[in-house]
Amino acid sequence: MFHDQPARKPKKRVKRISETHMISDHMQQKTRVRFAPSPTGPLHIGGVRTALYNYLYARQQGGDFILRIEDTDSARFVPGAEDYIQETFDWLGLSFDESPLKGGPYGPYKQSERKEIYKEHVRRLLEKGAAYIAFDTPEELEAQRSQTANFQYDASTRMRMCNSLTLTREETASRMQRKEQYVVRIKIEPDREIVVRDMIRGKVVIHSSVLDDKVIYKSADELPTYHLANVVDDHLMQITHVIRGEEWLPSAPLHVWLYQSLGWEESMPQFAHLPLLLKPEGNGKLSKRDGDRLGFPVFPLEWEDPRSGERSSGYRESGYLPEAVLNFLAFLGWNPGTAQELFSLDELADAFSFDRCSKSGAKFDLEKAKWYNHQYILQTPDCILAEPFLRELQERGIVAPMETVTRVVALVKERIHFVHELWEQASYFFVAPESYEEKTVRKRWKEETPDQMRALTSLIRQMDDFTAVAQEKIVMEWIQQNGYHTGNIMNAFRLAVVGAGKGPHMFQITELIGKEETIRRLEKAIDRLS
Ligand code: GLU
């Protein structure tokens, strides 16, 4: 395809907007950010944070938030990964303005559907002499690497390699006609300063001699590599800010070089490389192994590896609420500079700024994640939390009216971090204890207790009004009249009703389970524990 590579330097192109679409000047100013995952497996939670920061910035600036699937590396493609990405953002409620599913004016939004666009740009770079064709076989490259320590394909070595700079034009053309495999490499000129302007890290200056002539296109699959596709798409999609993980910082100088080589320096996006997510201990990058070791998910949704069948837990399935995940992630690498910790998505969008993003890594904090979930559980209406609990009760063969379940949720939600902890915290509202917590029995069930509980049972039997308030009044008076110790009575009563020393206010529990059930439980405990 790239036959007519001219030897002469072509004149500078002045046009900086791609001819593929006509966008007026004021449109260009609109903030446009993109999340650009590669579907090579489940999205890491760090990737979700990257997407969130992009989203927040877009919303704050009244701009566009775009999903672009970077799937040019077919060898690393994993089935299901793209759907997983979409499902993650549906769950989190972060909606894209443009995406493969939604479409948009700059599509297609999947790089595998943009092959021709990349080819055209490779051709341009070749025409300008900013890139060249290389025929070196893997064996030849390997030989170089074993001969020269730290071998790098660059200005110092390219003239001894097999490429269009060392071959004649005719030889290059005939090799291509013979369908010999080749790659296109970007030609990095030595001794230049490359400046990356990063909104978090400031101005980063890199000497071009440390860069190598990266492969930007492979004839074998007719696909560009990540770097070229990424830069071309950011430009064509009019991306104004590239907000991504710190792991991409080393690629930034090459991306700047590509922008310049393509004549696009004036529309170069601003960069923001977000701090790495670190292990809870702070030493090194957060990995799936840390999650397995310490028992927390590193993926937003549960994932089953299509090859190994291995299952990895997800935040959703572990009982995290999407709002909690978003609030928690927002604070991993950013802080508002105030004491406020609970933020809605709108509040986050208002408060977010790159000035307050940290340069150093952000330590993952599981306790904080749980704390956030607890806070959002408290904010969730009881009737909403009651729905999954009602389902669980049904699965356990328990029939209870929604109203009761909702009241139970209201009483115990202060004690849970996750909805699935409701059963553990509230099962006694629905089933009488079968056993009694041993240490509580030892501490709370004394010699005189059975007689006292028998007397309490008679007292309860006579009650007409069984509301918590009425019960409390009568029981407290009775305790006083008899000179009992309130703690002794109430703790034994709780043990009989709950089977343990836990739970909310005692009379709220008995009001809910009712008079008959309270009496039954008292009698059963007297019988079992005496
Ligand atoms: N495809 C890259 C990734 O998987 C995109 C990096 C970028 O945002 O430029 O993260």
Coordinates of C-alpha atoms and ligand atoms in Angstrom, one line a residue:
M1 CA 0.0 0.0 0.0
F2 CA 2.7 2.5 0.8
H3 CA 4.5 2.4 -2.5
D4 CA 4.9 6.0 -3.5
Q5 CA 7.2 7.1 -0.7
P6 CA 8.8 10.2 -1.9
A7 CA 12.5 11.0 -1.1
R8 CA 11.9 14.8 -1.0
K9 CA 10.5 16.6 2.0
P10 CA 6.9 17.4 1.4
K11 CA 5.7 20.9 2.2
K12 CA 4.2 21.5 5.5
R13 CA 0.5 20.9 5.8
V14 CA -1.2 23.9 7.3
K15 CA -4.6 22.3 7.8
R16 CA -4.8 21.0 11.3
I17 CA -8.4 19.7 11.3
S18 CA -8.9 16.4 9.7
E19 CA -10.7 16.5 6.4
T20 CA -12.8 13.6 7.5
H21 CA -15.3 15.9 9.2
M22 CA -16.1 19.5 9.3
I23 CA -16.3 21.0 12.7
S24 CA -16.7 24.7 13.3
D25 CA -14.1 26.5 15.4
H26 CA -16.3 27.1 18.5
M27 CA -17.2 23.4 18.6
Q28 CA -13.5 22.7 18.9
Q29 CA -13.4 24.5 22.3
K30 CA -15.9 22.2 23.9
T31 CA -14.2 19.9 26.5
R32 CA -14.1 16.4 25.1
V33 CA -12.6 13.6 27.1
R34 CA -12.5 9.9 26.5
F35 CA -12.2 6.6 28.3
A36 CA -10.2 4.3 26.1
P37 CA -10.0 0.8 27.5
S38 CA -8.6 -2.2 25.7
P39 CA -10.9 -5.2 26.0
T40 CA -8.1 -7.5 27.2
G41 CA -9.9 -8.8 30.3
P42 CA -12.1 -7.4 33.1
L43 CA -11.7 -3.7 33.8
H44 CA -9.5 -3.1 36.8
I45 CA -11.0 -0.9 39.5
G46 CA -8.2 1.6 38.7
G47 CA -9.6 1.8 35.2
V48 CA -13.0 2.6 36.7
R49 CA -11.4 5.5 38.6
T50 CA -9.9 6.8 35.4
A51 CA -13.3 6.7 33.7
L52 CA -14.8 8.5 36.7
Y53 CA -12.4 11.3 36.7
N54 CA -13.0 11.8 33.0
Y55 CA -16.7 11.8 33.6
L56 CA -16.5 14.3 36.4
Y57 CA -14.3 16.6 34.4
A58 CA -16.7 16.4 31.4
R59 CA -19.7 17.1 33.5
Q60 CA -18.0 20.0 35.3
Q61 CA -17.0 21.6 32.0
G62 CA -20.3 20.9 30.2
G63 CA -18.3 18.7 27.8
D64 CA -18.6 15.3 26.3
F65 CA -17.6 11.9 27.8
I66 CA -16.7 9.3 25.2
L67 CA -16.1 5.6 25.3
R68 CA -13.6 4.3 22.7
I69 CA -12.7 0.7 22.6
E70 CA -9.0 0.2 21.8
D71 CA -9.0 -3.3 20.3
T72 CA -6.2 -3.2 17.8
D73 CA -4.1 -5.8 19.6
S74 CA -6.1 -8.8 18.4
A75 CA -3.7 -11.2 20.1
R76 CA -4.8 -9.9 23.5
F77 CA -8.5 -9.7 22.7
V78 CA -10.7 -11.4 25.3
P79 CA -14.4 -12.3 24.5
G80 CA -16.9 -10.7 26.8
A81 CA -14.5 -7.9 27.9
E82 CA -16.3 -5.2 25.9
D83 CA -19.7 -6.2 27.2
Y84 CA -18.2 -6.2 30.7
I85 CA -17.1 -2.6 30.2
Q86 CA -20.5 -1.5 29.1
E87 CA -22.2 -3.3 31.9
T88 CA -19.9 -1.8 34.5
F89 CA -20.8 1.7 33.5
D90 CA -24.5 0.9 33.3
W91 CA -24.3 -0.4 36.9
L92 CA -22.4 2.7 38.1
G93 CA -24.7 5.1 36.3
L94 CA -21.9 6.8 34.4
S95 CA -23.3 7.4 30.9
F96 CA -21.3 8.1 27.8
D97 CA -22.3 10.8 25.4
E98 CA -20.7 8.8 22.5
S99 CA -19.8 5.1 22.5
P100 CA -19.9 2.0 20.3
L101 CA -23.4 1.3 21.5
K102 CA -24.7 4.9 21.4
G103 CA -22.8 6.0 18.3
G104 CA -22.0 9.7 17.7
P105 CA -20.6 12.1 15.2
Y106 CA -17.0 10.9 15.4
G107 CA -17.6 7.1 15.1
P108 CA -16.9 4.4 14.7
Y109 CA -15.8 4.2 18.4
K110 CA -14.1 0.8 18.1
Q111 CA -10.6 0.9 16.7
S112 CA -11.0 -2.4 14.9
E113 CA -13.6 -0.6 12.7
R114 CA -11.2 2.3 11.9
K115 CA -8.5 0.5 10.0
E116 CA -8.6 2.6 6.9
I117 CA -8.3 5.8 8.9
Y118 CA -5.1 4.6 10.5
K119 CA -3.7 3.5 7.1
E120 CA -4.2 6.9 5.7
H121 CA -2.3 8.5 8.6
V122 CA 0.5 6.0 8.3
R123 CA 0.7 6.9 4.6
R124 CA 0.9 10.6 5.6
L125 CA 3.8 10.0 8.0
L126 CA 5.7 8.0 5.4
E127 CA 5.1 10.7 2.8
K128 CA 6.5 13.3 5.2
G129 CA 9.5 11.2 5.9
A130 CA 8.4 11.1 9.6
A131 CA 8.2 7.3 9.5
Y132 CA 9.8 4.5 7.6
I133 CA 9.3 0.9 6.6
A134 CA 11.3 -1.8 8.2
F135 CA 11.8 -5.4 7.1
D136 CA 13.9 -6.8 9.9
T137 CA 12.8 -10.2 10.8
P138 CA 12.2 -11.3 14.5
E139 CA 15.4 -13.4 14.2
E140 CA 17.4 -10.4 12.9
L141 CA 16.2 -8.2 15.7
E142 CA 17.0 -10.9 18.2
A143 CA 20.5 -11.2 16.8
Q144 CA 21.0 -7.4 17.4
R145 CA 19.7 -7.7 20.9
S146 CA 22.1 -10.4 21.8
Q147 CA 25.0 -8.6 20.2
T148 CA 24.4 -5.2 21.7
A149 CA 23.5 -4.7 25.3
N150 CA 20.4 -2.5 25.6
F151 CA 19.9 -2.5 21.9
Q152 CA 17.4 0.1 20.8
Y153 CA 16.0 0.6 17.3
D154 CA 16.8 4.4 17.0
A155 CA 18.9 7.0 15.3
S156 CA 22.1 5.4 16.4
T157 CA 21.2 1.9 15.0
R158 CA 18.6 2.3 12.3
M159 CA 21.2 2.9 9.5
R160 CA 22.6 -0.6 10.0
M161 CA 19.2 -2.2 9.9
C162 CA 17.0 -3.4 7.0
N163 CA 14.6 -0.6 6.3
S164 CA 13.5 1.9 3.7
L165 CA 16.2 4.3 4.9
T166 CA 19.0 1.8 4.1
L167 CA 17.5 0.1 1.0
T168 CA 17.0 1.7 -2.3
R169 CA 13.5 2.8 -3.3
E170 CA 13.3 0.1 -5.8
E171 CA 14.4 -2.6 -3.4
T172 CA 11.8 -1.4 -0.8
A173 CA 9.1 -1.3 -3.5
S174 CA 9.9 -4.8 -4.8
R175 CA 10.0 -6.3 -1.3
M176 CA 6.5 -4.9 -0.7
Q177 CA 5.3 -6.2 -4.0
R178 CA 6.5 -9.6 -3.0
K179 CA 4.3 -9.2 0.0
E180 CA 7.2 -9.4 2.4
Q181 CA 6.0 -8.6 6.0
Y182 CA 7.1 -5.3 7.3
V183 CA 6.4 -2.8 10.0
V184 CA 6.3 1.0 9.9
R185 CA 8.4 2.7 12.5
I186 CA 8.2 6.3 13.7
K187 CA 11.4 8.2 13.0
I188 CA 12.5 9.9 16.3
E189 CA 15.1 12.6 15.6
P190 CA 17.8 12.6 18.2
D191 CA 18.8 15.6 20.4
R192 CA 15.3 17.2 20.6
E193 CA 13.5 18.2 23.7
I194 CA 10.0 16.8 24.0
V195 CA 7.7 18.6 26.4
V196 CA 4.7 16.9 28.0
R197 CA 2.4 19.3 29.8
D198 CA 0.6 17.5 32.5
M199 CA -2.1 19.1 34.5
I200 CA -1.1 17.1 37.6
R201 CA 2.6 16.8 37.1
G202 CA 3.4 20.1 35.5
K203 CA 5.9 20.3 32.6
V204 CA 7.8 17.1 31.9
V205 CA 10.8 17.4 29.6
I206 CA 12.2 14.3 27.9
H207 CA 15.2 14.1 25.7
S208 CA 14.2 12.4 22.4
S209 CA 17.4 10.3 22.3
V210 CA 15.9 8.0 25.1
L211 CA 13.0 7.1 22.8
D212 CA 13.2 4.3 20.2
D213 CA 11.6 4.2 16.8
K214 CA 8.4 2.5 17.9
V215 CA 6.5 0.3 15.6
I216 CA 3.3 2.2 14.6
Y217 CA 1.9 -0.2 12.0
K218 CA 2.2 -3.9 11.1
S219 CA 1.6 -5.3 7.7
A220 CA 0.9 -8.7 9.1
D221 CA -2.5 -7.7 10.5
E222 CA -2.8 -4.4 8.7
L223 CA -3.3 -2.8 12.0
P224 CA -1.7 0.2 13.7
T225 CA -0.2 -0.3 17.2
Y226 CA -1.8 1.3 20.2
H227 CA 0.3 4.5 20.0
L228 CA -0.7 5.6 16.6
A229 CA -4.3 4.6 16.8
N230 CA -4.6 6.4 20.2
V231 CA -3.1 9.6 18.9
V232 CA -5.0 9.6 15.6
D233 CA -8.3 9.0 17.3
D234 CA -7.7 11.6 20.1
H235 CA -7.1 14.1 17.3
L236 CA -10.0 13.1 15.0
M237 CA -12.4 12.8 17.9
Q238 CA -11.4 16.3 19.0
I239 CA -10.3 15.2 22.4
T240 CA -9.2 18.2 24.5
H241 CA -8.0 16.4 27.6
V242 CA -6.3 13.0 27.9
I243 CA -6.9 11.8 31.5
R244 CA -5.5 8.4 32.1
G245 CA -3.4 6.3 34.5
E246 CA 0.1 7.0 35.4
E247 CA 1.2 3.8 33.6
W248 CA 0.8 5.7 30.3
L249 CA 3.1 8.6 31.3
P250 CA 6.1 6.9 29.6
S251 CA 4.1 6.8 26.4
A252 CA 3.3 10.5 26.5
P253 CA 6.5 11.8 24.9
L254 CA 6.0 9.5 21.9
H255 CA 2.4 10.6 21.7
V256 CA 3.6 14.3 21.7
W257 CA 6.1 13.4 19.0
L258 CA 3.3 11.8 16.9
Y259 CA 1.1 14.8 17.3
Q260 CA 4.0 17.0 16.1
S261 CA 4.9 14.7 13.2
L262 CA 1.3 14.7 12.0
G263 CA 1.3 18.5 12.2
W264 CA -1.3 18.6 14.9
E265 CA 0.7 20.3 17.7
E266 CA -1.7 23.2 18.0
S267 CA -4.6 20.9 18.8
M268 CA -2.6 18.7 21.2
P269 CA -4.8 17.7 24.1
Q270 CA -3.8 18.5 27.6
F271 CA -2.6 15.5 29.6
A272 CA -3.4 14.4 33.1
H273 CA -1.7 11.2 34.4
L274 CA -3.5 10.0 37.5
P275 CA -1.6 8.5 40.4
L276 CA -1.3 4.7 40.6
L277 CA -3.5 2.7 42.9
L278 CA -1.3 1.1 45.5
K279 CA -1.5 -1.9 47.7
P280 CA -3.1 -1.3 51.1
E281 CA 0.4 -1.4 52.6
G282 CA 1.5 1.2 50.1
N283 CA 4.4 -0.7 48.5
G284 CA 3.7 -1.3 44.8
K285 CA 0.8 -1.4 42.4
L286 CA -2.6 -2.9 43.5
S287 CA -3.0 -6.3 42.0
K288 CA -5.6 -9.0 41.8
R289 CA -3.5 -11.0 44.1
D290 CA -3.8 -8.3 46.8
G291 CA -7.5 -8.6 46.5
D292 CA -7.4 -12.4 46.9
R293 CA -5.0 -12.1 49.8
L294 CA -6.9 -9.5 51.7
G295 CA -10.5 -10.4 50.6
F296 CA -11.6 -7.5 48.5
P297 CA -12.5 -7.2 44.8
V298 CA -10.3 -5.4 42.4
F299 CA -12.9 -5.6 39.6
P300 CA -16.2 -3.7 39.5
L301 CA -18.3 -6.8 38.5
E302 CA -17.7 -10.5 39.0
W303 CA -15.7 -11.9 36.1
E304 CA -15.2 -15.4 34.9
D305 CA -12.2 -15.9 32.7
P306 CA -13.4 -17.5 29.5
R307 CA -10.2 -19.5 29.1
S308 CA -9.4 -20.7 32.6
G309 CA -12.9 -20.5 34.1
E310 CA -11.3 -18.7 37.0
R311 CA -13.8 -16.5 38.9
S312 CA -12.9 -13.1 40.3
S313 CA -15.1 -11.3 42.7
G314 CA -16.7 -7.9 41.9
Y315 CA -17.8 -4.9 43.9
R316 CA -21.4 -5.4 42.7
E317 CA -21.7 -9.0 43.7
S318 CA -19.9 -8.3 47.0
G319 CA -22.7 -6.0 48.0
Y320 CA -21.3 -2.6 47.3
L321 CA -23.7 0.2 46.2
P322 CA -22.6 2.0 43.0
E323 CA -22.8 5.4 44.8
A324 CA -20.4 4.1 47.5
V325 CA -17.9 2.8 44.9
L326 CA -17.9 6.1 43.0
N327 CA -17.5 8.2 46.2
F328 CA -14.7 5.9 47.4
L329 CA -12.9 5.9 44.1
A330 CA -13.1 9.6 43.7
F331 CA -11.1 9.9 46.9
L332 CA -8.4 7.5 45.7
G333 CA -6.1 10.2 44.2
W334 CA -8.1 13.3 44.8
N335 CA -9.4 15.2 47.8
P336 CA -11.7 18.2 48.1
G337 CA -9.4 20.0 50.6
T338 CA -12.3 20.1 53.1
A339 CA -13.6 17.7 55.7
Q340 CA -16.5 16.6 53.5
E341 CA -16.3 13.0 52.6
L342 CA -19.8 12.2 51.3
F343 CA -20.4 13.5 47.8
S344 CA -23.1 12.8 45.3
L345 CA -21.9 12.5 41.7
D346 CA -23.1 16.1 41.0
E347 CA -21.2 17.4 44.0
L348 CA -18.1 15.5 42.9
A349 CA -18.4 17.0 39.4
D350 CA -18.6 20.5 41.0
A351 CA -15.7 20.0 43.4
F352 CA -13.3 18.0 41.2
S353 CA -10.0 19.7 40.2
F354 CA -6.7 18.5 38.9
D355 CA -4.9 20.8 41.3
R356 CA -6.1 18.6 44.1
C357 CA -5.1 15.3 42.5
S358 CA -2.0 13.8 44.1
K359 CA 1.1 13.0 42.1
S360 CA 2.1 10.1 44.4
G361 CA 0.2 6.8 44.4
A362 CA -3.1 6.4 46.3
K363 CA -3.2 3.6 48.8
F364 CA -6.2 1.3 48.6
D365 CA -8.1 1.4 51.9
L366 CA -10.6 -1.5 52.4
E367 CA -12.0 -0.1 55.7
K368 CA -12.7 3.1 54.0
A369 CA -14.5 1.3 51.1
K370 CA -16.7 -0.5 53.7
W371 CA -17.3 2.8 55.6
Y372 CA -18.6 4.4 52.4
N373 CA -20.9 1.5 51.8
H374 CA -22.2 1.8 55.3
Q375 CA -22.9 5.5 54.8
Y376 CA -24.8 4.9 51.6
I377 CA -26.8 2.1 53.2
L378 CA -27.8 4.6 55.8
Q379 CA -28.9 6.9 53.1
T380 CA -30.8 4.3 51.1
P381 CA -34.6 4.2 51.9
D382 CA -35.5 1.2 54.1
C383 CA -38.0 -0.1 51.6
I384 CA -35.3 -0.3 48.9
L385 CA -33.0 -2.2 51.2
A386 CA -35.9 -4.4 52.2
E387 CA -36.4 -5.8 48.7
P388 CA -33.3 -8.0 48.4
F389 CA -33.8 -9.0 52.1
L390 CA -37.3 -10.1 51.4
R391 CA -36.1 -12.2 48.5
E392 CA -33.5 -13.8 50.8
L393 CA -36.1 -14.5 53.4
Q394 CA -38.3 -16.2 50.8
E395 CA -35.3 -18.3 49.6
R396 CA -34.9 -19.4 53.2
G397 CA -38.6 -20.3 53.3
I398 CA -39.7 -17.4 55.5
V399 CA -42.9 -15.5 54.6
A400 CA -43.0 -12.0 56.0
P401 CA -45.0 -9.0 55.0
M402 CA -42.9 -6.3 53.2
E403 CA -43.9 -3.8 55.9
T404 CA -42.4 -5.9 58.7
V405 CA -39.2 -6.5 56.7
T406 CA -38.9 -2.8 56.1
R407 CA -39.3 -2.1 59.8
V408 CA -36.6 -4.6 60.6
V409 CA -34.3 -3.0 58.1
A410 CA -34.9 0.3 59.8
L411 CA -33.9 -1.1 63.1
V412 CA -30.7 -2.9 62.1
K413 CA -29.2 -1.0 59.1
E414 CA -27.0 1.0 61.4
R415 CA -25.2 -2.3 62.2
I416 CA -24.4 -3.4 58.6
H417 CA -21.9 -2.6 55.9
F418 CA -23.6 -4.7 53.3
V419 CA -27.1 -5.7 52.5
H420 CA -26.2 -9.4 52.7
E421 CA -25.3 -8.9 56.4
L422 CA -29.0 -8.3 57.1
W423 CA -29.7 -11.9 57.7
E424 CA -26.9 -12.3 60.2
Q425 CA -28.0 -9.2 62.0
A426 CA -31.8 -9.7 61.9
S427 CA -32.6 -13.4 61.5
Y428 CA -34.0 -13.5 65.0
F429 CA -36.9 -11.2 64.0
F430 CA -38.1 -14.1 61.8
V431 CA -37.0 -17.3 63.5
A432 CA -36.6 -18.0 67.2
P433 CA -33.1 -18.8 68.4
E434 CA -32.2 -22.5 68.3
S435 CA -29.2 -22.0 70.4
Y436 CA -27.8 -19.4 72.8
E437 CA -24.4 -17.7 72.5
E438 CA -22.3 -19.5 75.1
K439 CA -20.3 -16.6 76.4
T440 CA -23.4 -14.5 76.8
V441 CA -25.1 -17.4 78.7
R442 CA -22.2 -17.6 81.1
K443 CA -22.3 -13.9 81.7
R444 CA -26.0 -13.1 81.7
W445 CA -27.9 -16.2 82.8
K446 CA -27.5 -16.4 86.5
E447 CA -29.0 -18.6 89.2
E448 CA -31.8 -16.3 90.0
T449 CA -32.5 -15.6 86.3
P450 CA -35.1 -18.4 85.6
D451 CA -37.4 -17.1 88.4
Q452 CA -37.0 -13.6 87.2
M453 CA -37.8 -14.5 83.6
R454 CA -40.9 -16.5 84.8
A455 CA -42.1 -13.4 86.6
L456 CA -41.4 -11.3 83.5
T457 CA -43.4 -13.7 81.4
S458 CA -46.4 -13.4 83.6
L459 CA -46.0 -9.6 83.5
I460 CA -46.0 -9.7 79.7
R461 CA -49.0 -12.0 79.6
Q462 CA -51.0 -9.3 81.3
M463 CA -50.1 -6.5 78.9
D464 CA -52.8 -5.2 76.6
D465 CA -50.8 -2.6 74.8
F466 CA -47.7 -4.2 73.4
T467 CA -46.1 -1.2 71.8
A468 CA -42.4 -0.6 72.7
V469 CA -43.3 2.5 74.8
A470 CA -46.0 0.7 76.8
Q471 CA -43.9 -2.4 77.4
E472 CA -40.9 -0.3 78.5
K473 CA -42.9 1.6 81.0
I474 CA -44.4 -1.5 82.7
V475 CA -41.2 -3.5 82.7
M476 CA -39.2 -0.7 84.1
E477 CA -41.7 -0.1 86.9
W478 CA -41.7 -3.8 87.7
I479 CA -37.9 -3.9 87.9
Q480 CA -37.9 -1.0 90.3
Q481 CA -40.6 -2.3 92.5
N482 CA -38.8 -5.6 92.9
G483 CA -35.4 -4.0 93.4
Y484 CA -33.9 -5.8 90.4
H485 CA -30.9 -4.7 88.6
T486 CA -32.0 -3.4 85.2
G487 CA -29.0 -4.7 83.3
N488 CA -29.4 -8.2 84.7
I489 CA -33.0 -8.4 83.7
M490 CA -32.7 -6.8 80.3
N491 CA -29.6 -8.8 79.3
A492 CA -31.2 -12.1 80.2
F493 CA -34.4 -11.0 78.4
R494 CA -32.3 -10.2 75.3
L495 CA -30.6 -13.5 75.4
A496 CA -33.9 -15.3 75.6
V497 CA -35.4 -13.4 72.6
V498 CA -32.3 -12.9 70.4
G499 CA -30.1 -15.8 71.4
A500 CA -27.2 -13.5 71.8
G501 CA -26.2 -10.2 73.3
K502 CA -26.7 -8.1 70.1
G503 CA -29.5 -6.1 68.5
P504 CA -31.3 -2.8 68.7
H505 CA -33.5 -1.6 71.5
M506 CA -35.1 -4.6 73.2
F507 CA -38.7 -3.4 73.3
Q508 CA -38.6 -2.6 69.6
I509 CA -37.7 -6.2 68.9
T510 CA -40.5 -7.6 71.0
E511 CA -43.0 -5.2 69.6
L512 CA -42.1 -6.4 66.2
I513 CA -42.2 -10.1 66.9
G514 CA -45.3 -9.8 69.1
K515 CA -46.5 -10.8 72.5
E516 CA -47.1 -14.4 71.8
E517 CA -43.7 -15.0 70.2
T518 CA -42.0 -13.1 73.0
I519 CA -43.6 -15.3 75.6
R520 CA -42.8 -18.5 73.6
R521 CA -39.1 -17.4 73.5
L522 CA -39.0 -16.6 77.2
E523 CA -40.4 -20.0 78.1
K524 CA -38.1 -21.8 75.7
A525 CA -35.1 -20.1 77.2
I526 CA -36.1 -20.9 80.7
D527 CA -36.6 -24.5 79.7
R528 CA -33.3 -24.8 77.8
L529 CA -31.0 -22.8 80.0
S530 CA -32.1 -23.8 83.5
Ligands
GLU1 N1 -6.0 1.5 25.6 C1 -5.3 2.1 26.7 C2 -5.7 1.4 27.9 O1 -6.1 0.3 27.9 C3 -5.6 3.6 26.7 C4 -4.6 4.5 27.4 C5 -5.0 5.9 27.2 O2 -6.0 6.3 27.8 O3 -4.4 6.6 26.4 O4 -5.7 1.9 29.0

